mmCIF file of N, CA and C in Angstrom:
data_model
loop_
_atom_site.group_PDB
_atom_site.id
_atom_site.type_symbol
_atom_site.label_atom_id
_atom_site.label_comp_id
_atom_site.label_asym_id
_atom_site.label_seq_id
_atom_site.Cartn_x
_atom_site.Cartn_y
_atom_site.Cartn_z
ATOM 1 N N UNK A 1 -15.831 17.065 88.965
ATOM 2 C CA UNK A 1 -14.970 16.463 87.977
ATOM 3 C C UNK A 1 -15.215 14.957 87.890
ATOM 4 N N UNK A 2 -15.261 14.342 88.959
ATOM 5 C CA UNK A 2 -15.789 12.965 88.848
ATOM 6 C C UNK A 2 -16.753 12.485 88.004
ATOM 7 N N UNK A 3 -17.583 13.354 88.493
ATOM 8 C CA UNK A 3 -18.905 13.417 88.050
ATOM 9 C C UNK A 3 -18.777 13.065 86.257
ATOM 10 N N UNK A 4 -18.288 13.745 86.162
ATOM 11 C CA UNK A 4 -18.075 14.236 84.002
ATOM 12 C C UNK A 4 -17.437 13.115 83.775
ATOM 13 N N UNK A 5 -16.681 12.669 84.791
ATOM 14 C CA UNK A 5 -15.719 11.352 83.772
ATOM 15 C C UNK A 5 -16.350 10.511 84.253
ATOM 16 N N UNK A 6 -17.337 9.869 85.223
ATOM 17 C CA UNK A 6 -18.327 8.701 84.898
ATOM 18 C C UNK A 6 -19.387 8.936 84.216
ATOM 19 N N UNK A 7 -20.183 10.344 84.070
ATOM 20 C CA UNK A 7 -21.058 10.186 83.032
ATOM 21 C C UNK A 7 -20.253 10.197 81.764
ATOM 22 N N UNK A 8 -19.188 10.717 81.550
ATOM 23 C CA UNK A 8 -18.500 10.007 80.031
ATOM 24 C C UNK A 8 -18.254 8.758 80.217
ATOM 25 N N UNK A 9 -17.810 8.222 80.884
ATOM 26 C CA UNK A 9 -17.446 6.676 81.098
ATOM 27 C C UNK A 9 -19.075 5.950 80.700
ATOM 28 N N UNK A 10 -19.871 6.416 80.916
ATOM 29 C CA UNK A 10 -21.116 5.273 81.364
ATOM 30 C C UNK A 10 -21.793 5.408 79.885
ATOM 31 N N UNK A 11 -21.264 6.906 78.661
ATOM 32 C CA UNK A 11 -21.979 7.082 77.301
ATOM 33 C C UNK A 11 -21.086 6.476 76.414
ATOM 34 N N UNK A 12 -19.609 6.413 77.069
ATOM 35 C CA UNK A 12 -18.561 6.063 75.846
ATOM 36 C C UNK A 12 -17.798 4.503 76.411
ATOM 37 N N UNK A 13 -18.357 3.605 77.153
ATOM 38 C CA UNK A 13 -17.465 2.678 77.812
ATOM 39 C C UNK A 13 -17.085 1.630 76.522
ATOM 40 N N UNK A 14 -18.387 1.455 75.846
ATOM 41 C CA UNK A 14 -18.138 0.488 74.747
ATOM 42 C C UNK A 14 -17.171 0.875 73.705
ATOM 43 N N UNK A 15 -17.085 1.911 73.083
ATOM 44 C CA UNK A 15 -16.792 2.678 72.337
ATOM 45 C C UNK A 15 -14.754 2.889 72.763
ATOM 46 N N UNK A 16 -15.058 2.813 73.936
ATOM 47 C CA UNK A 16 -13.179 3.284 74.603
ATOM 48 C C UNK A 16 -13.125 1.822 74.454
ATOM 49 N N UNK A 17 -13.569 0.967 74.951
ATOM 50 C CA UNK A 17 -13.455 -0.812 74.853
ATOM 51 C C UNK A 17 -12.481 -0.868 73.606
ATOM 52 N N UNK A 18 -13.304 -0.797 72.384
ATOM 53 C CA UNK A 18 -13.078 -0.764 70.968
ATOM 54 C C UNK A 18 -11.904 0.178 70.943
ATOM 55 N N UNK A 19 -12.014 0.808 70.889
ATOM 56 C CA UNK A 19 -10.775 1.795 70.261
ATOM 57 C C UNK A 19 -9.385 1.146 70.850
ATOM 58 N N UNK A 20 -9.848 0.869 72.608
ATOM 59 C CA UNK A 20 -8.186 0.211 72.953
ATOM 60 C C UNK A 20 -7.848 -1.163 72.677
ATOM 61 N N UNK A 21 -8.509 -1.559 72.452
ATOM 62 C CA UNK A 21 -8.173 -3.025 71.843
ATOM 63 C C UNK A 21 -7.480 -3.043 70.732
ATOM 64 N N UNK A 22 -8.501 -1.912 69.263
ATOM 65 C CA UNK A 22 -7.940 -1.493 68.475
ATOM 66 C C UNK A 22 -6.690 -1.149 68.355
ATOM 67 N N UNK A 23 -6.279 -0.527 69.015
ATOM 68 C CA UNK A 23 -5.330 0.207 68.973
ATOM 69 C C UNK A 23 -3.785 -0.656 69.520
ATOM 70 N N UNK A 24 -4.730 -1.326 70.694
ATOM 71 C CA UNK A 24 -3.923 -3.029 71.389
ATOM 72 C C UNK A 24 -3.172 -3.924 70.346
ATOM 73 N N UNK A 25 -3.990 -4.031 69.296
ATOM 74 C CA UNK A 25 -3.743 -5.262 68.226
ATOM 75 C C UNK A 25 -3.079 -4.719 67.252
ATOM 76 N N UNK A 26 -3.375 -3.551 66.962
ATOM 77 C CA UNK A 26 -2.493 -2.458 65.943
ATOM 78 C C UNK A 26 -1.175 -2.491 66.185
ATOM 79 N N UNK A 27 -1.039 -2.333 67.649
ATOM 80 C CA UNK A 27 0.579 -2.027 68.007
ATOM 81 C C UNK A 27 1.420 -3.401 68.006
ATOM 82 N N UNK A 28 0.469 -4.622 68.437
ATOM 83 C CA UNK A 28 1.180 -5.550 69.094
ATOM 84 C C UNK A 28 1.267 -6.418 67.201
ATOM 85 N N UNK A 29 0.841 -5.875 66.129
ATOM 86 C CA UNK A 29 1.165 -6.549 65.067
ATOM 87 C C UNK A 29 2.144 -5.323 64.291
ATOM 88 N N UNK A 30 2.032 -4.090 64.511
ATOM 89 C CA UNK A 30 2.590 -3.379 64.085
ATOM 90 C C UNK A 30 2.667 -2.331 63.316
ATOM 91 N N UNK A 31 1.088 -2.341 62.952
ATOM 92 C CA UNK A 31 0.285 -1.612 62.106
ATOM 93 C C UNK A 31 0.114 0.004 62.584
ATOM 94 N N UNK A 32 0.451 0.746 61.859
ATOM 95 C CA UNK A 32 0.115 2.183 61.866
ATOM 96 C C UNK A 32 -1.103 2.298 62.198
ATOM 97 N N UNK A 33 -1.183 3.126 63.147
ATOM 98 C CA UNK A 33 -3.339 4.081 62.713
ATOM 99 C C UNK A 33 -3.051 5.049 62.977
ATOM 100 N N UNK A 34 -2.025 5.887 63.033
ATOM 101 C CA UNK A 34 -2.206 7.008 62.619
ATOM 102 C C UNK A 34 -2.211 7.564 61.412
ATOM 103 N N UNK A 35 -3.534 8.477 61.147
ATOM 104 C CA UNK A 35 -3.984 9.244 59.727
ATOM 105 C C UNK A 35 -2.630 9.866 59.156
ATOM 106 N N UNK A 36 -2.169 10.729 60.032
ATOM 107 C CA UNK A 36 -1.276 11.570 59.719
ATOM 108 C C UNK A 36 0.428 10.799 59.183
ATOM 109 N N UNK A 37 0.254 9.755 59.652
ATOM 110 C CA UNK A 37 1.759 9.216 59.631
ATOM 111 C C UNK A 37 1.496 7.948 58.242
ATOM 112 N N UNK A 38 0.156 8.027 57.923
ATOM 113 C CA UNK A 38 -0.523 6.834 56.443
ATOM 114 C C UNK A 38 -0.349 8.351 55.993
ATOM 115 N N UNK A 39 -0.770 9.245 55.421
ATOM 116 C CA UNK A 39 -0.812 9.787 54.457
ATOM 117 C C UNK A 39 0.569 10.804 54.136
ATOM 118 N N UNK A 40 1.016 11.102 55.300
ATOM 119 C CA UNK A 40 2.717 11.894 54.869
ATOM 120 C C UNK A 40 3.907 11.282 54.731
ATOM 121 N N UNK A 41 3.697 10.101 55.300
ATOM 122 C CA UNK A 41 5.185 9.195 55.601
ATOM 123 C C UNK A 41 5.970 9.676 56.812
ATOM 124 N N UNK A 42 5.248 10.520 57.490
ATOM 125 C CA UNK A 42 5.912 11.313 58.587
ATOM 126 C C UNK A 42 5.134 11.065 60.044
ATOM 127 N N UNK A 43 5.984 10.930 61.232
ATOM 128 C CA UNK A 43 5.122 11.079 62.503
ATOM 129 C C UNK A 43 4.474 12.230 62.575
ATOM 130 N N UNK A 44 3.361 12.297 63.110
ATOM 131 C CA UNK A 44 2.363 12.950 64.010
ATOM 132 C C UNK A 44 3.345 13.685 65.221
ATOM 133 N N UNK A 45 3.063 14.797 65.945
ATOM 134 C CA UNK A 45 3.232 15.750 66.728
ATOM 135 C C UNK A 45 3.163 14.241 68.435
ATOM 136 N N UNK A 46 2.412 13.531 67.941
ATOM 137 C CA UNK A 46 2.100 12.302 69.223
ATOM 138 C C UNK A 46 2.339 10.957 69.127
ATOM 139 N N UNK A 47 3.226 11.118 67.385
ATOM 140 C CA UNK A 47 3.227 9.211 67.121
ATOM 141 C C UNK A 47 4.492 9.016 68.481
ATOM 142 N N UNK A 48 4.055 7.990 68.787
ATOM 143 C CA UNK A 48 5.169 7.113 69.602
ATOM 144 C C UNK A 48 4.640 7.032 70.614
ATOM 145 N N UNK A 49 3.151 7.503 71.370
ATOM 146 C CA UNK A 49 2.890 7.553 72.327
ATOM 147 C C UNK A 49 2.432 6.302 73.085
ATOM 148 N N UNK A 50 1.252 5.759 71.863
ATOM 149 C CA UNK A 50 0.812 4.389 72.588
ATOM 150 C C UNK A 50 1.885 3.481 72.688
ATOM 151 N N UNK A 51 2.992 3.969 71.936
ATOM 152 C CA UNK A 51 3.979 2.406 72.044
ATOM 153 C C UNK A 51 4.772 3.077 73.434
ATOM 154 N N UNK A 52 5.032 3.932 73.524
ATOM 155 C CA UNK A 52 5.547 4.154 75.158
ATOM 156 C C UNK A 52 4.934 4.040 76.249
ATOM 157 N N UNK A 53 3.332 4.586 76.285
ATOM 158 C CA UNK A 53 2.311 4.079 77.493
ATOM 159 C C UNK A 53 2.375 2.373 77.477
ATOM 160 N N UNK A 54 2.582 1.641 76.193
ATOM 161 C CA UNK A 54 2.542 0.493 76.548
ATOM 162 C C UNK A 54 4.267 -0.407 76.988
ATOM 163 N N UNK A 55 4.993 0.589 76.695
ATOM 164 C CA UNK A 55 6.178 0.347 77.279
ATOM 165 C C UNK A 55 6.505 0.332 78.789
ATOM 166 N N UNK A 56 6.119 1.638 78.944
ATOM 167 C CA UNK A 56 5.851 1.877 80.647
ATOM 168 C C UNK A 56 5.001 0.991 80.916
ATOM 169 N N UNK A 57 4.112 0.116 80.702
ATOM 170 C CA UNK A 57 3.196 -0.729 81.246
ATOM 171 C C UNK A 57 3.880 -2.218 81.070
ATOM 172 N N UNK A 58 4.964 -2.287 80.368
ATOM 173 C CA UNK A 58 5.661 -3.639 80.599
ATOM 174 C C UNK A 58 7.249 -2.739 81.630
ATOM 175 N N UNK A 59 7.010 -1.690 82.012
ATOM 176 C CA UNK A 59 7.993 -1.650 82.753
ATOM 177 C C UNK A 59 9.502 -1.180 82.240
ATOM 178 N N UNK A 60 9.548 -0.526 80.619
ATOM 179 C CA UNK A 60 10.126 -0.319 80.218
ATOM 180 C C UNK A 60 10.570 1.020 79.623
ATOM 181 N N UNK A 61 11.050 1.978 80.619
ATOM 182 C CA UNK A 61 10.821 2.955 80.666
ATOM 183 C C UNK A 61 11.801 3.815 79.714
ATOM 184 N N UNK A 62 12.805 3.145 79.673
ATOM 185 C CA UNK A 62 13.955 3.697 78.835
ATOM 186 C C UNK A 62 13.029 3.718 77.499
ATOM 187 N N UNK A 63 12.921 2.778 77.136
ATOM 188 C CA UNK A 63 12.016 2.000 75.258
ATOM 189 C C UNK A 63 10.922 3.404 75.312
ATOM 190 N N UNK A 64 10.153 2.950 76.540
ATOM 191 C CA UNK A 64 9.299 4.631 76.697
ATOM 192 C C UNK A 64 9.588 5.894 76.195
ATOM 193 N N UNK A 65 10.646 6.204 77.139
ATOM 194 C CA UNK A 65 10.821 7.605 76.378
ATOM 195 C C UNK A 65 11.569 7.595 75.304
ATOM 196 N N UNK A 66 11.731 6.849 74.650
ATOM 197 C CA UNK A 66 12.542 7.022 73.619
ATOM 198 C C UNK A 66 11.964 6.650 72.497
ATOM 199 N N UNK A 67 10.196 6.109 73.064
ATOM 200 C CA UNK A 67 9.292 6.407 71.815
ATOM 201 C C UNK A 67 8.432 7.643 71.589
ATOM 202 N N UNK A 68 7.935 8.077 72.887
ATOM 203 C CA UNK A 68 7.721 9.741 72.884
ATOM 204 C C UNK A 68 8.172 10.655 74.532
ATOM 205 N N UNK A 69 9.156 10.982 74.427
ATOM 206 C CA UNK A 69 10.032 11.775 75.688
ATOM 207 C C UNK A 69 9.015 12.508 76.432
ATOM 208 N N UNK A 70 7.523 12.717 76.133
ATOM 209 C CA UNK A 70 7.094 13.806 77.034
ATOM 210 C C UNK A 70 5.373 12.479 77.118
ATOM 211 N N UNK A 71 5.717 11.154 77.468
ATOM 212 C CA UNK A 71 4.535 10.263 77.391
ATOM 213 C C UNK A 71 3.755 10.636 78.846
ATOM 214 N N UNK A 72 5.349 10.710 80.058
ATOM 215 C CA UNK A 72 4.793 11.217 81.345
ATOM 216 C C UNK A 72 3.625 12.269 81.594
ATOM 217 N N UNK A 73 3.846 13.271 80.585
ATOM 218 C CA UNK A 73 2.834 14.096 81.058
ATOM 219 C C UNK A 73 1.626 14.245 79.573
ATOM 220 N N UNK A 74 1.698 14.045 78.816
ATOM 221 C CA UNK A 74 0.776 14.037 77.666
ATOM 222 C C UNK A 74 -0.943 13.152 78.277
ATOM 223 N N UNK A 75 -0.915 12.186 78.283
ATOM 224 C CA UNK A 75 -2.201 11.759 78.804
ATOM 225 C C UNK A 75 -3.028 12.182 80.012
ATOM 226 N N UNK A 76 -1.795 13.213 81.056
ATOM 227 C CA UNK A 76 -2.548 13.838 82.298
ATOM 228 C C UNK A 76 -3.023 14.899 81.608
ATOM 229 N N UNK A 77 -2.223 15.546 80.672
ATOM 230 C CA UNK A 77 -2.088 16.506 80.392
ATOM 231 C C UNK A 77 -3.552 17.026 79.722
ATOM 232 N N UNK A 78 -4.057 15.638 78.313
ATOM 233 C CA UNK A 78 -4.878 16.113 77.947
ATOM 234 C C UNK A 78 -6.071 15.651 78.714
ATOM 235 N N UNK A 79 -6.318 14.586 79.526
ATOM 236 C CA UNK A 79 -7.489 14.880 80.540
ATOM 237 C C UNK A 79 -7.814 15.580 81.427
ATOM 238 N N UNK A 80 -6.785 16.318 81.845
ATOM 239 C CA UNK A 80 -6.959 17.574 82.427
ATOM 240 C C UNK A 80 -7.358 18.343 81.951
ATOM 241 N N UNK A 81 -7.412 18.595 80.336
ATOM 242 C CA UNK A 81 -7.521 19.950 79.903
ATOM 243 C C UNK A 81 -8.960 19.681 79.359
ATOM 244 N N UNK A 82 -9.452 18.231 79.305
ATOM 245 C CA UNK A 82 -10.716 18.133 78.938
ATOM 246 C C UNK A 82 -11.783 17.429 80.179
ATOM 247 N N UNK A 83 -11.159 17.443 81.131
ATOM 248 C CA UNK A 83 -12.224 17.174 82.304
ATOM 249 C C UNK A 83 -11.416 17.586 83.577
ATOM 250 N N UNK A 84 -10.772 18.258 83.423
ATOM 251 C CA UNK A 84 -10.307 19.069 84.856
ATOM 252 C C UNK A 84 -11.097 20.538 85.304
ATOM 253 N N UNK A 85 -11.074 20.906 86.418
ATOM 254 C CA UNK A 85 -11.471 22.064 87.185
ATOM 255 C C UNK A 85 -11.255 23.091 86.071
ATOM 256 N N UNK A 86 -12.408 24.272 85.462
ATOM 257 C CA UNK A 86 -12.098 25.214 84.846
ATOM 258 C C UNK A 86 -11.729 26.592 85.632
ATOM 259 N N UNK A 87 -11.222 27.867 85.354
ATOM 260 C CA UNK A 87 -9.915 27.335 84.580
ATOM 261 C C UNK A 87 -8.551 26.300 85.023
ATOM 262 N N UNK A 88 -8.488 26.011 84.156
ATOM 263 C CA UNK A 88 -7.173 25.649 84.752
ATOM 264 C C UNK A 88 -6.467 25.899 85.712
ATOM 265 N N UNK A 89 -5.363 25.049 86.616
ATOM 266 C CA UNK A 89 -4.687 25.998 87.479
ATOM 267 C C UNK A 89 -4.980 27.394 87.861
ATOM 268 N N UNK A 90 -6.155 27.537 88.199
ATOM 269 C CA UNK A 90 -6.475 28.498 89.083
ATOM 270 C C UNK A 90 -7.000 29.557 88.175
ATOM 271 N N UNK A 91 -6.198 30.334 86.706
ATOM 272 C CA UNK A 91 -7.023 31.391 86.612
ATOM 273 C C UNK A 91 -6.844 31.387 85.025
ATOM 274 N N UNK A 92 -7.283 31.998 84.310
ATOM 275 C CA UNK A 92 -7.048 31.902 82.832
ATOM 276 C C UNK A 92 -6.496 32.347 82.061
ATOM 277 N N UNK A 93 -5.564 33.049 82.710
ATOM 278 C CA UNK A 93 -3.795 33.890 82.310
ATOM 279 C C UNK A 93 -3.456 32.548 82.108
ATOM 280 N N UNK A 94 -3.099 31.692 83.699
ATOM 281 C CA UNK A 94 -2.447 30.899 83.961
ATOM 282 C C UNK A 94 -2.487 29.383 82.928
ATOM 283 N N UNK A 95 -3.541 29.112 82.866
ATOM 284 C CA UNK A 95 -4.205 28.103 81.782
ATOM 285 C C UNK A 95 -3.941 28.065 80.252
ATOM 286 N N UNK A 96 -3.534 29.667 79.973
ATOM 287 C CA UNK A 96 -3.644 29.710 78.874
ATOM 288 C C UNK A 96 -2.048 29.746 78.239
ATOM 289 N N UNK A 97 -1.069 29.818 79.229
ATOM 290 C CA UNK A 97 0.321 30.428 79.469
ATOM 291 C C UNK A 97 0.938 28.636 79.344
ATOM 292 N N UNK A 98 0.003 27.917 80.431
ATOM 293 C CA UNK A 98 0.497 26.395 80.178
ATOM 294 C C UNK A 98 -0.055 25.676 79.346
ATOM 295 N N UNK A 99 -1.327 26.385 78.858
ATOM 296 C CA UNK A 99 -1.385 25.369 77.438
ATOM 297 C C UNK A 99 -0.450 25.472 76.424
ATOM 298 N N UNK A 100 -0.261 26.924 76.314
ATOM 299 C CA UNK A 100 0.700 27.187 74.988
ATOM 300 C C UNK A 100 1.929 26.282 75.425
ATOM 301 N N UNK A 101 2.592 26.720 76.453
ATOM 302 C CA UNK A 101 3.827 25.953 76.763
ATOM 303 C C UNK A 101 3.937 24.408 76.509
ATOM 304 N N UNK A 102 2.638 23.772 76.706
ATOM 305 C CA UNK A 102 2.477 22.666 76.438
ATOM 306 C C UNK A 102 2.753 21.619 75.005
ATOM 307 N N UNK A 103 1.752 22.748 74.365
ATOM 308 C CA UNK A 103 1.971 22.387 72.814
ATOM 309 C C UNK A 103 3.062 22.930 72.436
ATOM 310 N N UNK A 104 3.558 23.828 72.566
ATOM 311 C CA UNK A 104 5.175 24.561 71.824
ATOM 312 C C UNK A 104 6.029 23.545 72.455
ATOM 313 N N UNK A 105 5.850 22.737 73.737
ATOM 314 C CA UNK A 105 6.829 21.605 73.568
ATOM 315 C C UNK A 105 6.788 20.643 73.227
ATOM 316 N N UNK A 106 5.191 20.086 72.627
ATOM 317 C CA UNK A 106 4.941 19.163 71.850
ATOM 318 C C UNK A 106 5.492 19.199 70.225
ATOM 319 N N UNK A 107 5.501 20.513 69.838
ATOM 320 C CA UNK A 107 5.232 21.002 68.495
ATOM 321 C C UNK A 107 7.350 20.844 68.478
ATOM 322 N N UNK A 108 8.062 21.318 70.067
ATOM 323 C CA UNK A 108 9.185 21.537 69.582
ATOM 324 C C UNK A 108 9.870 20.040 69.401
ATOM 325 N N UNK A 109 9.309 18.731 70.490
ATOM 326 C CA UNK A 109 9.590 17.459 70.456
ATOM 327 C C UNK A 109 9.544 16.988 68.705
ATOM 328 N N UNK A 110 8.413 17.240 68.209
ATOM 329 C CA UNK A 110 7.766 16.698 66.749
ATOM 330 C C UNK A 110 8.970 16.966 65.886
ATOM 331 N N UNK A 111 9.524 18.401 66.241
ATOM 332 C CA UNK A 111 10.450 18.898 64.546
ATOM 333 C C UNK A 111 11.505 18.314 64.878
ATOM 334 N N UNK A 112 12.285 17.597 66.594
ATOM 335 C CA UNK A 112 13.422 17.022 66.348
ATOM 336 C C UNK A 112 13.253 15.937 66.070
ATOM 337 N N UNK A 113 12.284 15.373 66.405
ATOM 338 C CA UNK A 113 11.773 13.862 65.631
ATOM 339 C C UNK A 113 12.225 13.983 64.089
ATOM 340 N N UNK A 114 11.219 14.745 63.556
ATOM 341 C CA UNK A 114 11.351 14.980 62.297
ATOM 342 C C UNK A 114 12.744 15.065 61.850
ATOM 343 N N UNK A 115 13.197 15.590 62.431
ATOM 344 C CA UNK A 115 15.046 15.937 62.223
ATOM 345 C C UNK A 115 15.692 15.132 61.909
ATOM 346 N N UNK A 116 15.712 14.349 63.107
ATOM 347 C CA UNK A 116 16.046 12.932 63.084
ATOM 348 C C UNK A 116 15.908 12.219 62.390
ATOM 349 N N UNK A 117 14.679 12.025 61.714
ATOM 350 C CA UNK A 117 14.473 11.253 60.573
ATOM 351 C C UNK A 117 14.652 11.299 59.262
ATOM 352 N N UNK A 118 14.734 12.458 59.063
ATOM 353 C CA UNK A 118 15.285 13.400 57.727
ATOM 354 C C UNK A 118 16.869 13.167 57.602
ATOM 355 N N UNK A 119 17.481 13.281 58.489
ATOM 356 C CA UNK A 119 19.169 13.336 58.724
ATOM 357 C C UNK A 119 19.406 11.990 58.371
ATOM 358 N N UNK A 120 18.829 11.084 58.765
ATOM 359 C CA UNK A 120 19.116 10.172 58.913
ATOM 360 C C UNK A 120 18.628 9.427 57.101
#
């Protein structure tokens, strides 16, 4: 596993450089980049995330989850599922039982978002 994430690290370092900076200057002026949230007027299934990883990184954990409630496990979540031990947790019942669970609580977070914003 190491292995895969320094040879990705050593093909994509410039490239991750760019994107987080991007993404750095986006947030810290205020600017959208998400596709999905420019073309519907609506969050993404993941908007709120970088502004909570960067919340938790000033230490602000409440502001965190209360920009995306599941920030704790979303970024383990998806490097695990793209450079962790195959299968997953041990066998591919199991892998496939917590992916779904995963996204059905991503997918169920998104519609109260949505809710929320609609009601409101």
């Amino acid at each position: 596993m190491k292995e895969k994430i320094k040879e990705f690290l050593k093909k994509n370092l410039l490239l991750i450089v760019v994107l987080v900076a991007f993404i750095l200057i986006c947030s810290y002026f205020g600017i959208t980049v998400c596709p999905f949230m420019k073309k519907t007027g609506y969050p993404c299934p993941v908007c709120g995330a970088t502004r909570a990883y960067l919340a938790a990184a000033r230490l602000d954990f409440k502001a965190a989850f209360e920009y995306h409630p599941l920030f704790p496990i979303l970024l383990p979540m998806f490097a695990y599922m793209a450079f962790g031990k195959k299968p997953l947790f041990g066998s591919k019942k199991r892998e496939k039982v917590i992916t779904i669970l995963f996204f059905l609580t991503i997918f169920c977070v998104w519609i109260y978002n949505l809710y929320r914003i609609i009601r409101n």
